[in-house]
XYZ file of C-alpha atoms in Angstrom:
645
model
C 5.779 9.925 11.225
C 8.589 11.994 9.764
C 8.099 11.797 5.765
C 11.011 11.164 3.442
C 12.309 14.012 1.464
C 12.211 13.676 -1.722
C 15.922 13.997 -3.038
C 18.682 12.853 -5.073
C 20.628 11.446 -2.164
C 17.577 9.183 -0.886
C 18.567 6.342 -2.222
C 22.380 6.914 -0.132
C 20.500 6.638 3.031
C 22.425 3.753 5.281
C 19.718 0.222 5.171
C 19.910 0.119 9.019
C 18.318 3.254 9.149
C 14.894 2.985 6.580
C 13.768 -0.300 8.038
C 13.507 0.876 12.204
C 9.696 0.356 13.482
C 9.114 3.200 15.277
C 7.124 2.811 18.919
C 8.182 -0.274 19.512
C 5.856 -2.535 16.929
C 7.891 -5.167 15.296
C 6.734 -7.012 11.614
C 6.742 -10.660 10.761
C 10.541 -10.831 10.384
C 12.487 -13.796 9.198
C 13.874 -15.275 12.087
C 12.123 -17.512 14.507
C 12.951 -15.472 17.357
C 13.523 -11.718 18.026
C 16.154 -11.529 20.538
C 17.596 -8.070 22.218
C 21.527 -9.382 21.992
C 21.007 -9.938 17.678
C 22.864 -6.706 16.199
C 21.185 -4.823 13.351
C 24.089 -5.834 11.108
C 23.795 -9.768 11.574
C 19.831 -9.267 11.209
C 20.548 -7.559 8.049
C 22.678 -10.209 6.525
C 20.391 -13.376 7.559
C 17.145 -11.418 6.049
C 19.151 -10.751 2.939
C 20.430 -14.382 2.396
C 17.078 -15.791 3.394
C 15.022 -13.307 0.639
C 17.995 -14.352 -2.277
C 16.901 -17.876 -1.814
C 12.727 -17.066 -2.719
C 12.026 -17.504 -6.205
C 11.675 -13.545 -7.437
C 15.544 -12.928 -5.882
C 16.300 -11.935 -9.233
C 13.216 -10.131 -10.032
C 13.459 -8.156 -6.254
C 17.464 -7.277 -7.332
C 15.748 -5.429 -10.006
C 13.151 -4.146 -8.163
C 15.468 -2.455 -5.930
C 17.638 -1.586 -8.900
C 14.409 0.467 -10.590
C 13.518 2.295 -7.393
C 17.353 3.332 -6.418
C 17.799 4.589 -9.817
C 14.567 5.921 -10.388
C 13.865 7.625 -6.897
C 11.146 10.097 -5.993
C 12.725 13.223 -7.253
C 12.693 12.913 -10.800
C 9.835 12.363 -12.958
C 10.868 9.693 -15.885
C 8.625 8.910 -18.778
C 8.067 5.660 -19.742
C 7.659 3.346 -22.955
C 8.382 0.577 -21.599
C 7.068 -0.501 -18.157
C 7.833 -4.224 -17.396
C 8.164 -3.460 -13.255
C 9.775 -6.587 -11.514
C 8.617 -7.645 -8.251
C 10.100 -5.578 -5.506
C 12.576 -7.119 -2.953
C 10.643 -7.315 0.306
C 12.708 -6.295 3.178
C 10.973 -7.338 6.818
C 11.301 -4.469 9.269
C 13.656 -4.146 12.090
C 12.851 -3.755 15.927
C 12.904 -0.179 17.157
C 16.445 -0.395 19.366
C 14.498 0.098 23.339
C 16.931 1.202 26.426
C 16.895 -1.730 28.117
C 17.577 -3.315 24.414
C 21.959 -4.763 24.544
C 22.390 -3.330 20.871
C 25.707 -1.900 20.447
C 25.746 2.051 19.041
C 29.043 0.467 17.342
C 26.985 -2.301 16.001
C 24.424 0.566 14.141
C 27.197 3.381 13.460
C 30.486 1.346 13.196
C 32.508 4.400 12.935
C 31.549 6.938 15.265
C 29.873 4.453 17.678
C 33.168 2.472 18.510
C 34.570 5.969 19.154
C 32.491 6.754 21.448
C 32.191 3.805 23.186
C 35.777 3.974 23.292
C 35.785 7.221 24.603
C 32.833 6.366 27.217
C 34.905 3.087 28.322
C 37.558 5.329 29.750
C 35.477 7.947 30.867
C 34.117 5.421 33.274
C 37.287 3.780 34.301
C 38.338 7.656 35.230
C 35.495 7.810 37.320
C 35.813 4.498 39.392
C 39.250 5.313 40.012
C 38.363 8.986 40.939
C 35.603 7.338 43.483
C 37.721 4.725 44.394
C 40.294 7.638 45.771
C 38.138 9.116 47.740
C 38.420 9.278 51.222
C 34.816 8.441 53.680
C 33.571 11.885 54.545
C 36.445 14.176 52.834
C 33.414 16.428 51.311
C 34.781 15.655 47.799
C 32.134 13.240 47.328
C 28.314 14.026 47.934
C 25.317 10.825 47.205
C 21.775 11.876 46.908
C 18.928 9.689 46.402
C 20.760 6.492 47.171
C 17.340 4.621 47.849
C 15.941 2.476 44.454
C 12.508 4.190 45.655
C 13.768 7.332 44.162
C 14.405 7.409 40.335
C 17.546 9.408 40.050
C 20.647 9.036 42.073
C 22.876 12.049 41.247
C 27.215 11.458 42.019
C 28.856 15.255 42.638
C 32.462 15.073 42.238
C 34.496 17.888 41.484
C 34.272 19.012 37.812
C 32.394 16.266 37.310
C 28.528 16.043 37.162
C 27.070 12.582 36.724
C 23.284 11.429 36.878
C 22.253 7.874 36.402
C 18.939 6.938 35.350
C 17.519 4.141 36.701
C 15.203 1.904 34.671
C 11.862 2.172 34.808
C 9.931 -1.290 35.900
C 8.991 -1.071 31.982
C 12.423 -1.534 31.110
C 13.331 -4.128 33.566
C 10.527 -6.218 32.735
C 11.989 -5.786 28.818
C 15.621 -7.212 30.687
C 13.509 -10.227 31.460
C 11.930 -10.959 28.441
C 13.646 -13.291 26.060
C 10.746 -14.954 24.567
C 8.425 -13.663 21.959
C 4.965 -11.592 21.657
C 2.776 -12.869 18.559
C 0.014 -10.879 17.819
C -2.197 -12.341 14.674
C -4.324 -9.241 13.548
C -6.906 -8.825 10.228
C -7.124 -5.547 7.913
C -9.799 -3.378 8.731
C -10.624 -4.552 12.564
C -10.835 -2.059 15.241
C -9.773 -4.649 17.560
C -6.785 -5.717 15.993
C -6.011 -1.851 15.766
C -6.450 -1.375 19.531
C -4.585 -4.518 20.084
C -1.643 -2.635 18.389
C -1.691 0.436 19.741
C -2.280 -1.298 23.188
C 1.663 -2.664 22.798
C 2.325 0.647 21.188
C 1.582 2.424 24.132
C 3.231 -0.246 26.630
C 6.468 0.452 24.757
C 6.539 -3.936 24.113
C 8.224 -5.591 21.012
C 6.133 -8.033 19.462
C 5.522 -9.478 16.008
C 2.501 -9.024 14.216
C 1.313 -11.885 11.696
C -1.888 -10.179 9.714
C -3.979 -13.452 8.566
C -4.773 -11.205 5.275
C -1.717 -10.449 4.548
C -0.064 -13.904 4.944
C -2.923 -16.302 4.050
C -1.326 -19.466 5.127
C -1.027 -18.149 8.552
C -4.891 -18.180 9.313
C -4.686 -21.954 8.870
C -1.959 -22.250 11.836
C -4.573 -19.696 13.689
C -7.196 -21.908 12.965
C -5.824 -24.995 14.300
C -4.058 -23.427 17.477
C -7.715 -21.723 18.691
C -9.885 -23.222 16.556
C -11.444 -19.968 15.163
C -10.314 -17.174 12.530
C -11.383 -14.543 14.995
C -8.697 -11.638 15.629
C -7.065 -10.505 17.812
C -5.001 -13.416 19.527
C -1.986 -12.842 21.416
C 0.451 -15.900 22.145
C 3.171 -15.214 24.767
C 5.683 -18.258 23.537
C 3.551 -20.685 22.530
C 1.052 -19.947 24.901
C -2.371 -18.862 24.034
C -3.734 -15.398 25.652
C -6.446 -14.365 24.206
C -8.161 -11.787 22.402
C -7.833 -7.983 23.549
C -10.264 -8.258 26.449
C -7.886 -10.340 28.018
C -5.279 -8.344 27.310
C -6.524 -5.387 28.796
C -8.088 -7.396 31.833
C -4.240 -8.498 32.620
C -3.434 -5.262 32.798
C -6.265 -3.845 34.858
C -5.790 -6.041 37.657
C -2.055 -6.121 37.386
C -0.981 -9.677 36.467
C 0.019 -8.621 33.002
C 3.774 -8.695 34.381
C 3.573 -11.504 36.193
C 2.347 -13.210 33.133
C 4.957 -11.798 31.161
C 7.506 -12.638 33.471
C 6.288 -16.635 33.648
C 5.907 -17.144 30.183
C 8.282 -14.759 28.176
C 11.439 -15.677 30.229
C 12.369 -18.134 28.605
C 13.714 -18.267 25.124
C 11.011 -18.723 22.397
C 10.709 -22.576 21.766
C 9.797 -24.183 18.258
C 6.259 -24.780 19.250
C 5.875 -21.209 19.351
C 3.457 -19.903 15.949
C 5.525 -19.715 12.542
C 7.035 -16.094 11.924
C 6.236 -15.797 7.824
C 8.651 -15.326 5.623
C 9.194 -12.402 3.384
C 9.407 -12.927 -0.097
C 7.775 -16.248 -0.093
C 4.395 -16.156 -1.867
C 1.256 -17.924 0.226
C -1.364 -18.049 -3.096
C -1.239 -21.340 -5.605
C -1.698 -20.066 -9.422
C -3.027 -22.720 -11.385
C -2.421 -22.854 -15.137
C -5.366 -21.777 -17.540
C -6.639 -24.700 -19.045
C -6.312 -23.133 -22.560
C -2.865 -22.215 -22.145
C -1.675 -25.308 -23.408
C -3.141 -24.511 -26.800
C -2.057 -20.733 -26.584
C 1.290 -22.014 -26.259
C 1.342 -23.685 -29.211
C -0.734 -20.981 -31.509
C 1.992 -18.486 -30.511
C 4.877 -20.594 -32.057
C 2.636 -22.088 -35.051
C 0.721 -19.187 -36.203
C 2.379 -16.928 -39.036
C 2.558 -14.179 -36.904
C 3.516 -10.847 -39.200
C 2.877 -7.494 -40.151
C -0.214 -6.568 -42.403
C -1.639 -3.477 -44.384
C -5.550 -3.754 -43.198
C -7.859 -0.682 -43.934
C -4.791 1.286 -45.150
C -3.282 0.947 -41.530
C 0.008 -1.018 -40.826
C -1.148 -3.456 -38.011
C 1.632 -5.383 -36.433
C 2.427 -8.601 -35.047
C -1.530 -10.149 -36.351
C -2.565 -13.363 -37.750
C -5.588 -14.048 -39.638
C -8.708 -15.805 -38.287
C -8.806 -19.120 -40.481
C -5.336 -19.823 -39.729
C -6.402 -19.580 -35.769
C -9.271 -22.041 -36.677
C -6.850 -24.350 -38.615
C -4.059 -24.576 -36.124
C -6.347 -25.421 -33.058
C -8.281 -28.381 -35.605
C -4.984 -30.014 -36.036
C -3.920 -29.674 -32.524
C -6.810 -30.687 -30.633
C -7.849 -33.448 -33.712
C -11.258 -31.618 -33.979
C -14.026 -30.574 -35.582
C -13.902 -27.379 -36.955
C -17.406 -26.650 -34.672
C -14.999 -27.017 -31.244
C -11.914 -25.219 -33.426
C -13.903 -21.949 -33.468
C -15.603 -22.425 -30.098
C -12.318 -22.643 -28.511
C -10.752 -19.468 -30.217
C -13.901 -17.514 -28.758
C -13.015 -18.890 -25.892
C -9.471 -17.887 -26.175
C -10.704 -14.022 -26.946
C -12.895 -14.051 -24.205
C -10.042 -15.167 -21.687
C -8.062 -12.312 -23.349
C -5.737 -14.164 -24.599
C -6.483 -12.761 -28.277
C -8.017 -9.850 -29.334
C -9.376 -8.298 -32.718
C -6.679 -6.016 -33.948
C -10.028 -2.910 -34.438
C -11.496 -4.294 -31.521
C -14.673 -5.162 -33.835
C -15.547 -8.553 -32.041
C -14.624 -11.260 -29.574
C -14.252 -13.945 -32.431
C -15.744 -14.588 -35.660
C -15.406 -17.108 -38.212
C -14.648 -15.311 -40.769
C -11.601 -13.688 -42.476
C -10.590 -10.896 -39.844
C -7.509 -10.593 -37.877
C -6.351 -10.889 -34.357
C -3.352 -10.412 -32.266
C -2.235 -11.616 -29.038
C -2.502 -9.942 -26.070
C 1.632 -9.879 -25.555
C 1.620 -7.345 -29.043
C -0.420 -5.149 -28.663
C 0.979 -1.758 -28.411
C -0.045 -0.454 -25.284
C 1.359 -3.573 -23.459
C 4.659 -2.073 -22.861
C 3.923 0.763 -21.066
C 1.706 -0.895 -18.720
C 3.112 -1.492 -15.505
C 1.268 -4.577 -14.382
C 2.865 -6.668 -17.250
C 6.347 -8.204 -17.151
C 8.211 -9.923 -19.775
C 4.965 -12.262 -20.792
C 1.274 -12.060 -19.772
C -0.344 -14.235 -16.948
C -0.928 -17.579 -17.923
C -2.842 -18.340 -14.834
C -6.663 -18.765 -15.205
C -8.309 -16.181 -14.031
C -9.274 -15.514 -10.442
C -12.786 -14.619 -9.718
C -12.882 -10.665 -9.597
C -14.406 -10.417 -6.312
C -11.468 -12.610 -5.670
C -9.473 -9.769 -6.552
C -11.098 -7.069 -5.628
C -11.341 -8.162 -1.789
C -7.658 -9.094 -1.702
C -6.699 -5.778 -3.033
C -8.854 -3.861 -0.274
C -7.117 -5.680 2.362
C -3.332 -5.234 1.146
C -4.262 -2.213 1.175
C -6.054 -1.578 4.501
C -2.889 -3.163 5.995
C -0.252 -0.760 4.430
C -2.465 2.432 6.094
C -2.509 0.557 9.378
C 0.829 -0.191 9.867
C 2.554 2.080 11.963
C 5.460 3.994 10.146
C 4.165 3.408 6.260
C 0.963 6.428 6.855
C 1.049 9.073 9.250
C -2.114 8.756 11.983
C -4.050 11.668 10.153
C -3.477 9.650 6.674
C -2.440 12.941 5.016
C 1.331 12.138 4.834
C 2.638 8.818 2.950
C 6.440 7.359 2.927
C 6.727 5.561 0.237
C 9.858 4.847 -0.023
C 8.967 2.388 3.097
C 6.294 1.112 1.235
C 8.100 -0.071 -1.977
C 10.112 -1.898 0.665
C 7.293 -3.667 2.316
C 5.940 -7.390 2.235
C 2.187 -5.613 1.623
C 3.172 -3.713 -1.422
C 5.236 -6.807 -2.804
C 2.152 -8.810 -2.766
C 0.385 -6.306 -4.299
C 2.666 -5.860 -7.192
C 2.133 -10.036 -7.515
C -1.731 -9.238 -7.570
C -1.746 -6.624 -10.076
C -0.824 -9.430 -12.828
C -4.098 -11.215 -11.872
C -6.305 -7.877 -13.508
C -4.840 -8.836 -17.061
C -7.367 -10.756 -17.995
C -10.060 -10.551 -14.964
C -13.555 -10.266 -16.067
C -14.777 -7.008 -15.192
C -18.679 -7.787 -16.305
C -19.152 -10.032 -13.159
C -18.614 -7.222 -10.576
C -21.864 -5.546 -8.909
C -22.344 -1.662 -9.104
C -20.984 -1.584 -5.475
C -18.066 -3.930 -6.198
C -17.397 -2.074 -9.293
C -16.899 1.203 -7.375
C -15.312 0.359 -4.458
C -12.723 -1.529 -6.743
C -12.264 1.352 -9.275
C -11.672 3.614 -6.023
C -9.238 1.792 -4.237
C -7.492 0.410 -7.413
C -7.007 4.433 -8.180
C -5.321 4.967 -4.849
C -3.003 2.267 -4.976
C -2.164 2.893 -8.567
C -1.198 6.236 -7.380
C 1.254 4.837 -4.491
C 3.028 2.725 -7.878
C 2.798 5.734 -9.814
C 5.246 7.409 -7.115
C 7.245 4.791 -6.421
C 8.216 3.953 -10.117
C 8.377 7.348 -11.422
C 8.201 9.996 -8.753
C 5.800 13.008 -8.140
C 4.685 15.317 -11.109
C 6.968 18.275 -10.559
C 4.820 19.833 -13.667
C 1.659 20.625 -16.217
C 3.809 17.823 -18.699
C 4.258 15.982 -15.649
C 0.877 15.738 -14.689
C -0.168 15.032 -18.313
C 2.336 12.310 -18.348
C 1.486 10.554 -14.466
C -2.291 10.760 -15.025
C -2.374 9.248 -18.857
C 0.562 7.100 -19.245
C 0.657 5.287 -16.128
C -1.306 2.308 -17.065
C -2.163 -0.887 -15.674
C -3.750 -3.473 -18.792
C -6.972 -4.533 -16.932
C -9.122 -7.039 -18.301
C -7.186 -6.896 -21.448
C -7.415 -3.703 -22.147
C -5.256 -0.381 -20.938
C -6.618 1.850 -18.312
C -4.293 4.833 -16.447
C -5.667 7.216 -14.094
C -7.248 9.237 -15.731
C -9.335 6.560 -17.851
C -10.442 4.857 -14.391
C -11.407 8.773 -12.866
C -13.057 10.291 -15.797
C -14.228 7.321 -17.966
C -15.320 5.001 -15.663
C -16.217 6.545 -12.321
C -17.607 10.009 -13.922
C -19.434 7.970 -16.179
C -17.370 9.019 -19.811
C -17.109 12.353 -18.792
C -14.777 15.285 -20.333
C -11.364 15.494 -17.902
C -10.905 19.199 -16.682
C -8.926 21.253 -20.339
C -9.756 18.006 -22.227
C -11.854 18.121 -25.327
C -12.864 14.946 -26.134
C -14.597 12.405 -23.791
C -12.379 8.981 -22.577
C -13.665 6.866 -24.527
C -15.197 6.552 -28.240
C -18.434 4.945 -28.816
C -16.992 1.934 -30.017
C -14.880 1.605 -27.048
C -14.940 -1.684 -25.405
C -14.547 -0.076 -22.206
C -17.737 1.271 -22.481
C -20.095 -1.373 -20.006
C -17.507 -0.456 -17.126
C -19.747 3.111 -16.770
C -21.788 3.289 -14.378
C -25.469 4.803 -14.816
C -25.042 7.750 -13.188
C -21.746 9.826 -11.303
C -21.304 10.142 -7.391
C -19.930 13.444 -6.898
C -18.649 11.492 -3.791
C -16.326 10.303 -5.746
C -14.014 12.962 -5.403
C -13.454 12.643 -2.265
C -12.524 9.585 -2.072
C -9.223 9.594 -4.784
C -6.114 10.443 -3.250
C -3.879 12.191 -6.552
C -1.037 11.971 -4.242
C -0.514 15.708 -3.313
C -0.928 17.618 -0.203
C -4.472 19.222 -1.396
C -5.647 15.751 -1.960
C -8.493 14.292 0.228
C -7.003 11.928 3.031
C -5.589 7.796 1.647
C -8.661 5.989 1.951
C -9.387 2.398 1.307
C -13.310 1.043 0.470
C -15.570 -1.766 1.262
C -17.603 -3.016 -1.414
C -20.778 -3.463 0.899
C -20.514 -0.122 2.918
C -18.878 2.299 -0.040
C -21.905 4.759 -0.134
C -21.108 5.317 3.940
C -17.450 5.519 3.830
C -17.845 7.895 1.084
C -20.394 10.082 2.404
C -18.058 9.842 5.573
C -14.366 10.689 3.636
C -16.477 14.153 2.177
C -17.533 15.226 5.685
C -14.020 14.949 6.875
C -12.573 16.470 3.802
C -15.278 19.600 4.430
C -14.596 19.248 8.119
C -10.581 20.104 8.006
C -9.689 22.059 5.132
C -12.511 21.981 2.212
C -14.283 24.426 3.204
C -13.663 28.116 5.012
C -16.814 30.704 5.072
C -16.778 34.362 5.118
C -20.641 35.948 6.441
C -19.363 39.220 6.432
C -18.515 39.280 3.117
C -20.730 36.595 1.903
C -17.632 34.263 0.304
C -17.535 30.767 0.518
C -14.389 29.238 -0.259
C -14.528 25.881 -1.498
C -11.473 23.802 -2.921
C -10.599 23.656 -6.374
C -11.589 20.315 -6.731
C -15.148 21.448 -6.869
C -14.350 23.730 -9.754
C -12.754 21.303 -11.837
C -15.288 18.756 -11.689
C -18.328 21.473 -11.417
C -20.346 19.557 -13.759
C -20.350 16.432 -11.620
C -21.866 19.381 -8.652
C -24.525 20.824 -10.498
C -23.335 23.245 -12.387
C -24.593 26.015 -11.077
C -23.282 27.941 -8.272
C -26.529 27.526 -5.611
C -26.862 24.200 -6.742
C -22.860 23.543 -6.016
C -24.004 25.345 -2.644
C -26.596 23.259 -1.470
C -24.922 19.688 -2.551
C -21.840 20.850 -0.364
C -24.385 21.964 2.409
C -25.365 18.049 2.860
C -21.829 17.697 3.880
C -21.136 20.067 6.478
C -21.620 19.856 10.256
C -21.489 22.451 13.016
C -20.749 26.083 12.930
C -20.167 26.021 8.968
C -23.565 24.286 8.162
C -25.389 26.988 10.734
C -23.619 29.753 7.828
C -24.132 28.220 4.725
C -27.999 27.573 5.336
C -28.735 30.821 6.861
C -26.785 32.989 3.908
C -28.841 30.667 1.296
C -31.834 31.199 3.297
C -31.410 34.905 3.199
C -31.757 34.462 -0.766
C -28.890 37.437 -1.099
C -25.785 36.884 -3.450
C -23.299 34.172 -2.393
C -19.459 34.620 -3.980
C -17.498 31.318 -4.142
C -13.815 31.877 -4.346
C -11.770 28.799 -4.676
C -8.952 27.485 -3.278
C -5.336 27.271 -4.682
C -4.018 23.011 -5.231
C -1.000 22.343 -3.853
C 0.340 19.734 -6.058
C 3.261 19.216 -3.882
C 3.782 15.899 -2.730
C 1.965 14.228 0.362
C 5.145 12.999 1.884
């Protein structure tokens, strides 16, 4: 993958030439069909007219209209971060040879001069061969059989080869029907599947069943079964990837193709998804009702409380009062339902002293408090929507994300180089943008100690990927300072950036490197989010965006401890580590340094946690030159804080 550069004149790059698939793998598009003859203009216009009809058209206009003006080369502070959806935009097919698209259709200026140009190059060649007497020498032909694969024509001043198509390409000549491939995040198989077309050099569409929900219903009731991969040629069912690859041992794979891909993909063929359109039914919080009426009832102002100017708070009686008269109850069910009401997040104590008391204290909601602006999860108004269970959450996040790492183009294969200007664009990050409203007001408590970290982890990471989009790479210590603590997402009604969910949650409260306080207070209601002890692992696992940072990683809740233990070994393996026997040196990365506490401490025991982590040549050193008891130097490593692009 060739990353974007980051640059002012990004955002002037021509459409036609961000959304090409490389190696052949084509996305759930909008049309029904994907069809050789369509030019790249006309597919442009019908996936632009189809998106403007969703319901978020306005809200992706703006989307685009943030990340065009915004781009990835300036860092821009924020107050106030109400981020629209963005405007998905399904990818185009990767133009093949034996594909019919125009050059003039893709470059409309210089491709219609040289076709021009090419038209009567040709006619000045037939009539040169057409002049040409049998046997006058002028005129030599080599290779005329089709066995060979070049026939070269020698005319005087005058070179030309043709290249004849390779049984590849005329099969593609053949093919007007379509290749549906319905895949999961995180399967090996549906991986192979993919690169198995990848490799063949065959256009297909891919429909991932955890991406586009709805989709593993029409699965279900074409095979009967969830299981992935299934390949349809037309409407007709395949298989999995054993049969794939059986087709193509024995040689019928063509043959196959041939029968069932001639013709032109019929309506019985599966559903291509549309972009834009959102799969998941919100339902309406049962309380909302009353919260809708409390917000234009209550006397809603601005108080001196404590000696401190709290605004936009209402007191707690009046709360009690207004529900009594709307509800025509007891006073009993009038305070049970605003505890209710603060433990949905829909109100909160302006000190954060309780959930609800009866009592004369006061409360705001959730929509005024002041750190709701610059959170980037919150648009306009807070979710109404009742809250979806957080492992709910929590597994739909891992797989959004799993399938933006797959897919070919949006991470390079070594996951150490990110384009994210293709990923704002993307159906995957869309939905994602959708699913970050659903944290307002999840309940954290419910999550297990696995759950908890694989969803702090991966939550980081794709925080990160937002971070970029919306305001760029930290080009500075300010920078930093700004990315790291003002990027914020309001989670479970309450603000947490990247630093809060790094150093106060996952390192259990602890110190950020050249801070001097600790994340939170002890009357922080963040507090039950820390976990009993820290995973140094941890560390290896967050990807901070920059080119010193440990490879993009996503986690599974039941096998974190593994894939963690895993991401250090490969971090140690490539470039976290480089030994020195001669002179005794280790040199480890700076990330170590930083976080030295969360090692040990002290510099053996730093040595011997890292020496659980290494394999091979560098594990031989390090145990023989602590064995020898002698002095051990640890130099570390520069940070590049350069993007990953």
């Amino acid at each position: 993958m060739n990353p974007i550069e980051i640059n002012p004149e990004q955002d002037k790059v021509h459409d036609a030439d961000q959304k090409i698939i490389p190696n052949g793998g084509w996305r759930a598009g909008q049309d029904g069909d994907v069809e050789a003859g369509k030019s790249s203009e006309n597919k442009e216009d019908s996936d632009s007219t189809e998106v403007n009809k969703t319901p978020d058209s306005d809200v992706a206009k703006e989307a685009d209209h943030q990340i065009n003006c915004n781009g990835h080369n300036k860092y821009i502070p924020t107050s106030k971060a109400q981020v629209p959806l963005p405007k998905p935009e399904p990818p185009k097919p990767k133009m093949e040879r034996s594909q019919s698209l125009s050059i003039a259709e893709s470059m409309p200026l210089i491709g219609k001069y040289i076709r021009d140009r090419s038209s009567s190059f040709s006619a000045a060649i037939m009539n040169r061969l057409s002049s040409l007497k049998e046997g006058s020498g002028d005129f030599v032909l080599k290779n005329d059989s089709l066995n060979f694969e070049v026939t070269e024509f020698k005319i005087p001043g005058v070179k030309v080869i043709v290249k004849l198509k390779s049984e590849e390409e005329r099969l593609e000549d053949q093919i007007r029907g379509r290749i549906t491939l319905f895949t999961k995040s995180n399967c090996e198989h549906s991986i192979a599947a993919r690169q198995f077309f990848k490799e063949k050099g065959l256009r297909y569409v891919e429909i991932n069943i955890d991406v586009f929900t709805k989709s593993g219903n029409e699965l279900m009731e074409r095979t009967e079964s969830c299981e992935v991969p299934q390949i349809f040629f037309n409407d007709s069912l395949i298989g999995g990837l054993a049969t794939l690859k059986s087709l193509s041992e024995s040689g019928e794979l063509h043959e196959k193709m041939k029968e069932l891909l001639g013709p032109k993909c019929p309506e019985e063929a599966p559903k291509v998804p549309v972009y834009g359109i959102n799969d998941e039914e919100d339902k309406e919080d049962e309380l909302v009702g009353v919260v809708r009426f409390l917000r234009q009832s209550l006397p809603i102002q601005d108080r001196l409380i404590k000696m401190k100017m709290v605004k936009s708070c209402f007191a707690g009686p009046d709360v009690v009062e207004a529900i009594i008269n709307h509800l025509d109850c007891g006073r009993r069910k009038g305070i049970a339902t605003a505890k209710m009401m603060a433990q949905k997040h829909f109100i909160h104590h302006v000190f954060g002293e309780n959930d609800f008391e009866n009592g004369y204290h006061y409360y705001r909601f959730l929509e005024h408090e002041p750190f709701i602006m610059g959170c980037f999860n919150f648009r306009s108004s807070t979710n109404d929507n009742e809250p979806k269970p957080a492992s709910f959450i929590a597994d739909r996040l891992s797989k959004l994300m799993f399938s933006i790492v797959e897919m070919d183009g949006y991470v390079s294969d070594d996951r150490l180089h990110v384009d994210y200007f293709r990923i704002s664009k993307s159906e995957e990050f869309r939905r994602y943008i959708k699913l970050t409203r659903d944290l307002q007001r999840i309940n954290l408590q419910l999550f297990t100690p696995n759950e908890r970290l694989a969803f702090f982890l991966n939550l980081y990471n794709a925080m990160v990927i937002h971070a970029v989009i919306s305001i760029g790479h930290p080009e500075g210590i300010l920078d930093n300072k700004a990315f790291f603590l003002d990027f914020q997402y309001v989670i479970g009604g309450y603000p947490h950036s990247l630093s809060i969910i790094e150093n106060g949650i996952l390192r259990n409260n602890r110190k950020s490197p050249f801070s001097l306080t600790k994340p939170f207070s002890k009357e922080d209601r963040r507090l039950h989010l820390v976990p009993m002890r820290v995973n140094p692992l941890i560390h290896f696992g967050l990807c901070k965006g920059t080119r010193s940072s440990p490879k993009l990683r996503f986690f599974t809740a039941h096998n974190v401890e593994d894939e963690l233990i895993s991401a250090a070994k490969d971090y140690f393996q490539s470039e976290g580590i480089k030994i020195d026997r001669e002179l005794r040196t280790v040199y480890l990365t700076r990330i170590i340094k930083w976080f030295s506490q969360d090692f040990g401490g002290q510099e053996k025991e730093i040595l011997e946690w890292v020496l659980n982590y290494l394999e091979g040549r560098n594990a031989k050193l390090l145990k023989t030159m602590l064995g020898d008891g002698d002095l051990i130097t640890i130099v570390y490593q520069d940070y590049d804080w350069s993007g990953n692009l």
